Coordinates of C-alpha atoms in Angstrom, one line a residue:
M1 CA 10.2 22.9 -40.4
I2 CA 9.8 22.6 -36.6
I3 CA 6.3 24.3 -36.7
P4 CA 4.5 21.7 -38.8
L5 CA 6.0 18.9 -36.6
F6 CA 4.9 20.6 -33.5
S7 CA 1.4 21.3 -34.9
Q8 CA 1.1 17.6 -35.9
Q9 CA 2.0 16.3 -32.5
Y10 CA -0.4 18.9 -30.8
T11 CA -3.3 17.7 -33.0
M12 CA -2.6 14.0 -32.4
L13 CA -2.4 14.5 -28.6
H14 CA -5.6 16.7 -28.6
D15 CA -7.6 14.1 -30.7
M16 CA -6.3 11.2 -28.5
V17 CA -7.5 13.0 -25.3
A18 CA -10.9 13.9 -26.8
A19 CA -11.6 10.3 -28.0
H20 CA -10.6 8.8 -24.7
S21 CA -13.0 11.0 -22.7
I22 CA -16.2 10.0 -24.5
V23 CA -18.1 7.2 -22.8
R24 CA -21.7 6.4 -21.9
V25 CA -22.8 7.0 -18.4
S26 CA -26.1 6.7 -16.4
V27 CA -27.3 9.8 -14.6
Y28 CA -30.3 10.9 -12.5
R29 CA -31.9 14.2 -13.4
A30 CA -35.1 16.1 -12.7
N31 CA -37.4 13.1 -13.3
E32 CA -35.3 11.0 -10.8
E33 CA -35.1 8.2 -13.3
A34 CA -31.8 6.8 -14.6
E35 CA -31.0 7.7 -18.2
E36 CA -27.9 6.9 -20.4
I37 CA -26.1 9.9 -22.0
L38 CA -22.7 10.6 -23.4
S39 CA -20.1 11.9 -21.0
I40 CA -19.7 15.1 -23.1
D41 CA -23.3 16.0 -22.2
L42 CA -22.6 15.8 -18.4
V43 CA -23.0 19.1 -16.5
P44 CA -22.2 19.9 -12.8
G45 CA -25.1 18.9 -10.6
D46 CA -25.9 15.7 -12.4
I47 CA -26.1 12.6 -10.2
M48 CA -24.0 9.9 -11.8
L49 CA -24.5 6.2 -11.2
I50 CA -21.2 4.3 -10.6
P51 CA -21.4 0.8 -12.2
P52 CA -20.7 -2.1 -9.8
N53 CA -17.9 -3.4 -12.1
G54 CA -16.1 -0.1 -12.1
T55 CA -15.5 2.5 -14.8
I56 CA -13.1 5.2 -15.9
M57 CA -14.3 8.5 -14.5
P58 CA -15.2 11.0 -17.2
C59 CA -15.5 13.9 -14.7
D60 CA -14.8 15.0 -11.1
A61 CA -17.6 13.9 -8.8
V62 CA -18.2 13.6 -5.1
L63 CA -19.6 10.4 -3.6
I64 CA -22.9 10.7 -1.8
S65 CA -23.6 7.0 -1.3
G66 CA -21.6 3.8 -1.1
T67 CA -17.8 3.4 -1.3
C68 CA -15.4 2.9 -4.2
I69 CA -11.9 1.5 -4.6
V70 CA -10.0 3.7 -7.1
N71 CA -6.7 3.4 -8.9
E72 CA -5.4 7.0 -9.2
S73 CA -2.1 6.1 -10.8
M74 CA -3.0 8.2 -13.9
L75 CA -3.0 11.4 -11.8
T76 CA -0.7 10.6 -8.9
G77 CA 1.6 7.9 -10.2
E78 CA 0.8 5.7 -7.2
S79 CA -0.2 2.2 -8.2
V80 CA -1.8 1.4 -4.8
P81 CA -5.7 1.6 -5.0
V82 CA -7.3 4.0 -2.5
T83 CA -10.7 3.7 -0.9
K84 CA -13.2 6.6 -1.4
T85 CA -16.1 6.9 1.0
N86 CA -19.3 8.8 0.7
L87 CA -19.6 12.4 1.8
P88 CA -20.7 12.6 5.5
D89 CA -24.1 14.1 6.3
P90 CA -23.5 17.7 7.5
S91 CA -26.4 17.4 10.0
S92 CA -24.5 14.6 11.8
S93 CA -21.3 16.6 12.2
R94 CA -20.1 17.5 15.7
E95 CA -20.3 21.3 15.1
G96 CA -23.8 21.0 13.5
Q97 CA -22.8 23.5 10.8
D98 CA -22.8 23.2 7.0
E99 CA -19.4 22.8 5.3
I100 CA -18.4 24.2 2.0
Y101 CA -17.2 21.5 -0.4
S102 CA -13.5 21.7 -1.3
T103 CA -11.6 19.3 -3.6
E104 CA -8.6 19.5 -1.4
V105 CA -10.4 19.2 2.0
H106 CA -12.7 16.4 0.8
K107 CA -10.3 14.6 -1.4
R108 CA -11.1 11.2 0.2
H109 CA -14.7 11.6 -0.9
T110 CA -13.9 12.8 -4.5
L111 CA -13.6 10.7 -7.6
F112 CA -11.3 12.4 -10.0
C113 CA -11.5 12.4 -13.8
G114 CA -9.3 9.8 -15.5
T115 CA -9.0 7.6 -12.4
N116 CA -10.1 4.0 -12.7
V117 CA -12.9 2.8 -10.3
I118 CA -12.0 -0.8 -9.7
Q119 CA -14.8 -1.9 -7.4
T120 CA -17.8 -0.4 -5.7
R121 CA -19.8 -1.3 -2.6
F122 CA -23.3 -0.2 -1.8
Y123 CA -25.2 -0.2 1.6
A124 CA -28.8 -0.9 2.5
G125 CA -29.6 -1.5 -1.2
E126 CA -28.9 2.1 -2.3
P127 CA -26.8 2.2 -5.5
V128 CA -23.4 4.0 -5.5
K129 CA -24.0 7.6 -6.7
A130 CA -21.9 10.7 -7.0
I131 CA -22.7 14.3 -7.8
I132 CA -20.7 15.8 -10.7
V133 CA -18.8 18.9 -9.6
R134 CA -16.4 19.6 -12.6
T135 CA -16.3 18.6 -16.2
G136 CA -14.0 19.2 -19.2
F137 CA -10.8 21.1 -18.7
S138 CA -11.9 22.2 -15.2
T139 CA -11.3 18.7 -13.9
S140 CA -8.1 17.5 -12.4
K141 CA -7.3 15.5 -15.6
G142 CA -8.3 18.5 -17.7
Q143 CA -5.9 20.8 -15.8
L144 CA -3.2 18.2 -16.4
I145 CA -3.9 18.0 -20.1
R146 CA -4.2 21.8 -20.4
S147 CA -0.8 22.2 -18.8
I148 CA 0.6 19.7 -21.4
L149 CA -1.2 21.3 -24.4
Y150 CA -0.5 24.9 -23.3
P151 CA 2.8 24.8 -21.3
K152 CA 4.0 28.0 -19.6
P153 CA 6.6 30.0 -21.6
T154 CA 10.1 28.8 -20.9
D155 CA 12.6 31.3 -19.6
F156 CA 15.9 29.5 -19.1
K157 CA 19.1 31.2 -18.3
L158 CA 20.7 29.4 -21.2
Y159 CA 18.5 31.2 -23.7
R160 CA 18.9 34.5 -21.9
D161 CA 22.7 34.1 -22.1
A162 CA 22.4 33.1 -25.8
Y163 CA 20.5 36.3 -26.6
L164 CA 22.9 38.4 -24.6
F165 CA 25.8 36.8 -26.6
L166 CA 24.1 37.6 -29.9
L167 CA 23.5 41.2 -28.7
C168 CA 27.2 41.5 -28.0
L169 CA 28.0 40.2 -31.4
V170 CA 25.6 42.7 -33.0
A171 CA 27.4 45.5 -31.0
V172 CA 30.8 44.3 -32.3
A173 CA 29.4 44.1 -35.8
G174 CA 28.0 47.6 -35.5
V175 CA 31.4 49.0 -34.5
G176 CA 33.1 47.1 -37.3
F177 CA 30.4 48.3 -39.8
L178 CA 30.9 52.0 -38.8
Y179 CA 34.7 51.7 -38.9
T180 CA 34.6 50.1 -42.4
V181 CA 32.3 52.7 -43.8
V182 CA 34.2 55.7 -42.4
N183 CA 37.6 54.2 -43.4
S184 CA 36.3 53.4 -46.9
I185 CA 34.9 56.9 -47.4
L186 CA 38.2 58.5 -46.3
N187 CA 40.1 56.3 -48.8
Q188 CA 37.5 57.2 -51.5
V189 CA 36.4 53.6 -52.1
P190 CA 33.4 53.2 -54.5
A191 CA 30.0 53.0 -52.9
S192 CA 29.2 49.5 -54.1
T193 CA 32.4 48.2 -52.6
I194 CA 31.7 50.0 -49.3
I195 CA 28.2 48.3 -49.1
I196 CA 29.6 44.8 -49.8
E197 CA 32.5 45.1 -47.4
S198 CA 30.3 46.5 -44.6
L199 CA 27.7 43.9 -44.9
D200 CA 30.4 41.2 -45.1
I201 CA 31.6 42.4 -41.6
I202 CA 28.1 41.9 -40.2
T203 CA 27.7 38.4 -41.6
I204 CA 31.2 37.4 -40.4
T205 CA 30.5 38.7 -36.8
V206 CA 26.9 37.4 -36.5
P207 CA 26.7 34.0 -38.4
P208 CA 23.3 33.9 -40.2
A209 CA 23.4 30.1 -40.0
L210 CA 23.5 30.0 -36.2
P211 CA 19.7 30.0 -35.6
A212 CA 19.2 27.4 -38.3
A213 CA 21.9 25.1 -36.8
L214 CA 20.2 25.3 -33.4
T215 CA 16.8 24.6 -34.9
A216 CA 18.0 21.7 -36.9
G217 CA 19.3 20.0 -33.8
I218 CA 16.0 20.4 -32.1
V219 CA 14.1 19.0 -35.1
Y220 CA 16.2 15.9 -35.4
A221 CA 15.9 15.2 -31.7
Q222 CA 12.1 15.7 -31.8
R223 CA 11.9 13.2 -34.7
R224 CA 13.8 10.6 -32.7
L225 CA 11.4 11.1 -29.8
K226 CA 8.4 10.8 -32.1
K227 CA 9.7 7.4 -33.4
L228 CA 9.7 6.2 -29.7
G229 CA 6.2 7.3 -29.3
I230 CA 7.1 10.4 -27.1
F231 CA 5.2 13.6 -27.6
C232 CA 7.3 16.8 -27.3
I233 CA 5.2 20.0 -27.4
S234 CA 7.9 22.2 -25.9
P235 CA 11.0 21.7 -28.2
Q236 CA 13.0 24.4 -26.4
R237 CA 13.4 22.1 -23.4
I238 CA 15.3 19.6 -25.5
N239 CA 18.5 21.8 -25.5
I240 CA 18.3 22.1 -21.7
C241 CA 18.5 18.3 -21.4
G242 CA 22.0 18.5 -22.9
Q243 CA 23.2 20.3 -19.8
L244 CA 22.1 17.5 -17.4
N245 CA 24.8 15.5 -15.7
L246 CA 22.7 13.7 -13.2
I247 CA 19.0 12.6 -13.2
C248 CA 17.3 11.7 -9.9
F249 CA 14.1 9.6 -9.8
D250 CA 11.9 10.2 -6.8
K251 CA 9.6 7.1 -7.1
T252 CA 10.4 3.6 -5.9
G253 CA 10.0 1.1 -8.8
T254 CA 11.6 3.3 -11.5
L255 CA 15.2 2.1 -10.8
T256 CA 14.8 0.2 -7.6
E257 CA 12.7 -2.8 -6.5
D258 CA 9.0 -2.3 -6.5
G259 CA 8.2 -4.1 -3.2
L260 CA 9.0 -4.4 0.5
D261 CA 9.8 -7.3 2.8
L262 CA 9.3 -7.5 6.5
W263 CA 12.5 -8.6 8.2
G264 CA 11.2 -8.8 11.8
I265 CA 9.6 -7.0 14.7
Q266 CA 10.9 -5.4 17.8
R267 CA 8.4 -4.9 20.6
V268 CA 8.5 -2.4 23.5
D269 CA 7.7 -3.5 27.1
H270 CA 7.7 -0.9 29.9
A271 CA 9.5 1.7 27.8
R272 CA 12.3 -0.8 26.9
F273 CA 12.9 -2.5 23.6
L274 CA 12.8 -6.3 23.6
L275 CA 15.0 -8.5 21.4
S276 CA 14.2 -8.6 17.7
E277 CA 11.9 -11.4 16.5
E278 CA 12.1 -12.5 12.9
K279 CA 8.8 -14.4 12.8
A280 CA 5.8 -12.4 13.5
C281 CA 3.5 -15.4 13.1
S282 CA 5.1 -17.5 16.0
E283 CA 2.8 -19.1 18.5
G284 CA 4.0 -16.8 21.3
L285 CA 2.9 -13.7 19.5
V286 CA -0.4 -14.8 18.1
K287 CA -2.4 -13.6 21.2
S288 CA -0.3 -10.5 21.8
H289 CA -1.6 -7.0 21.4
F290 CA 1.3 -6.2 19.1
V291 CA 0.2 -8.7 16.5
A292 CA -3.4 -7.7 17.0
C293 CA -2.4 -4.2 16.2
M294 CA -0.5 -5.4 13.0
A295 CA -3.6 -7.3 12.0
T296 CA -6.0 -4.4 12.4
C297 CA -4.2 -1.1 11.9
H298 CA -4.3 -1.0 8.1
S299 CA -6.5 0.0 5.2
L300 CA -6.4 -3.3 3.3
T301 CA -9.5 -4.5 1.3
K302 CA -10.4 -7.3 -1.0
I303 CA -10.7 -6.8 -4.7
D304 CA -12.0 -9.8 -6.6
G305 CA -11.0 -12.0 -3.6
V306 CA -7.4 -10.7 -3.5
I307 CA -6.2 -8.5 -0.7
S308 CA -5.0 -5.2 -2.0
G309 CA -3.8 -1.9 -0.5
D310 CA -0.6 -0.2 0.6
P311 CA 2.5 -2.3 0.0
L312 CA 3.7 -1.8 3.6
D313 CA 0.3 -2.8 5.1
L314 CA 0.2 -5.8 2.7
K315 CA 3.6 -7.1 3.7
M316 CA 2.8 -6.6 7.4
F317 CA -0.5 -8.5 7.1
E318 CA 1.1 -11.3 5.1
A319 CA 3.9 -11.7 7.7
I320 CA 1.5 -12.5 10.5
G321 CA -0.4 -15.0 8.3
W322 CA -3.8 -13.9 9.4
I323 CA -7.0 -14.1 7.3
L324 CA -9.2 -11.1 6.3
E325 CA -12.9 -11.6 5.7
E326 CA -15.2 -8.9 4.4
A327 CA -18.9 -8.8 4.0
T328 CA -20.4 -10.0 0.7
E329 CA -22.7 -7.8 -1.4
E330 CA -25.7 -9.6 -0.1
E331 CA -24.7 -8.9 3.5
T332 CA -23.8 -5.3 2.7
A333 CA -27.2 -4.6 1.3
L334 CA -28.9 -5.5 4.6
H335 CA -26.8 -3.2 6.8
N336 CA -25.7 0.4 7.2
K337 CA -22.4 1.8 6.0
I338 CA -20.5 0.6 9.1
M339 CA -19.8 -3.0 8.3
P340 CA -17.5 -5.2 10.4
T341 CA -14.4 -6.7 8.8
V342 CA -13.1 -9.9 10.5
V343 CA -9.4 -10.7 10.7
K344 CA -8.4 -13.9 12.4
P345 CA -5.3 -16.1 12.6
P346 CA -5.5 -19.6 11.0
K347 CA -7.5 -22.0 13.1
Q348 CA -8.0 -19.4 15.9
P349 CA -11.0 -17.5 17.3
G350 CA -11.7 -14.4 15.2
T351 CA -11.1 -10.8 15.9
E352 CA -13.8 -8.4 14.7
L353 CA -12.6 -5.2 13.3
K354 CA -15.0 -2.2 13.3
P355 CA -13.7 0.8 11.3
A356 CA -14.5 4.2 12.7
D357 CA -17.0 6.5 10.9
S358 CA -15.8 8.8 8.2
E359 CA -15.6 11.9 10.4
E360 CA -13.4 10.2 13.0
M361 CA -11.2 8.8 10.3
F362 CA -10.8 12.3 8.9
L363 CA -9.5 13.5 12.3
L364 CA -7.3 10.5 13.0
L365 CA -4.8 8.7 10.7
L366 CA -6.2 5.5 12.0
S367 CA -8.8 4.7 14.6
L368 CA -9.9 1.1 15.1
L369 CA -12.0 -0.7 17.6
F370 CA -11.5 -4.4 17.7
C371 CA -12.9 -7.1 20.1
E372 CA -11.8 -10.6 20.7
Q373 CA -14.8 -12.8 20.1
Q374 CA -13.6 -15.5 22.5
Q375 CA -12.9 -13.3 25.5
D376 CA -15.7 -10.7 24.9
T377 CA -13.3 -7.9 25.4
A378 CA -12.7 -4.8 23.3
F379 CA -9.7 -2.6 22.6
S380 CA -9.4 0.7 20.9
L381 CA -6.3 1.5 18.8
L382 CA -5.8 5.1 18.1
T383 CA -2.8 6.7 16.3
S384 CA -2.7 10.4 15.3

């Protein structure tokens, strides 16, 4: 009874994954001309064109030109979009040596299968392109689906103890069986009666309905989960849930508030903390290096005219009340990949923000060069 239900859920999940993965994409192949093909025909080495309005990635690919803003919540659970930059040119590296591509090492240049490309940005008129490195079940999404469809065999202590308990019952039943047979023979009991009484001892000691009772509970629980739209492909784990007394969630937003608020700031002057200040946008702090650091040390970007990024960076930037301006697509097409982003307080001279190149950003958590346009001075903010 449990096998048909498991097979049905397995088939539904497999068909749902297969149907979701088939899309039409544009690729560059030997003739160096873009052609549209189905995602199931993609092979490693194809150069994929990323649409300007975004797409769902059907494979794992590494960016070779342009930048992308990607939502990786499908894989990581994080709802904050991340910025992916193109793979740096090995000839321009400091060591002057070629690097072997690795998904873990070059994660910030890799577009993973199943993630949602929200927005792209090209430079010098070159379209956003990526080289396909993995397809099918070899991708990050494929490995996740494979672990769901083919879970590792469960080996819980509960089941080991249950089997040990059954073995003990079998041993007791064996002793009772031998005792009944020997005692009946000595008392010259008929053979038919000996067989019935001996087997009766075994059925009393080891209940034949015990496995059926355990299976019935799993089947009913799995049916209730199915009615709620929950796929269960490892029914043995359902019984383990009955032992749980406490469940801990490790992600903010599941049971707690999904958001942060900035209460205030506390500056340091000559290795001593100053008094706390609740308003970071006060006139006395507008020209301070502290607020300039808050305005520039972040990874915020604009998506459809709305500032997006890490919630902590977003709250910090909103608290100071500054304005973030990015280059338009027309301006981006006329320049190289290092484009200035301007942040400025309301009705104040602007502060030009120049992000470091991708190799420096790999070595530093944040490296920013900003200059005050009015005073013609520059500051470098480095944090490791």
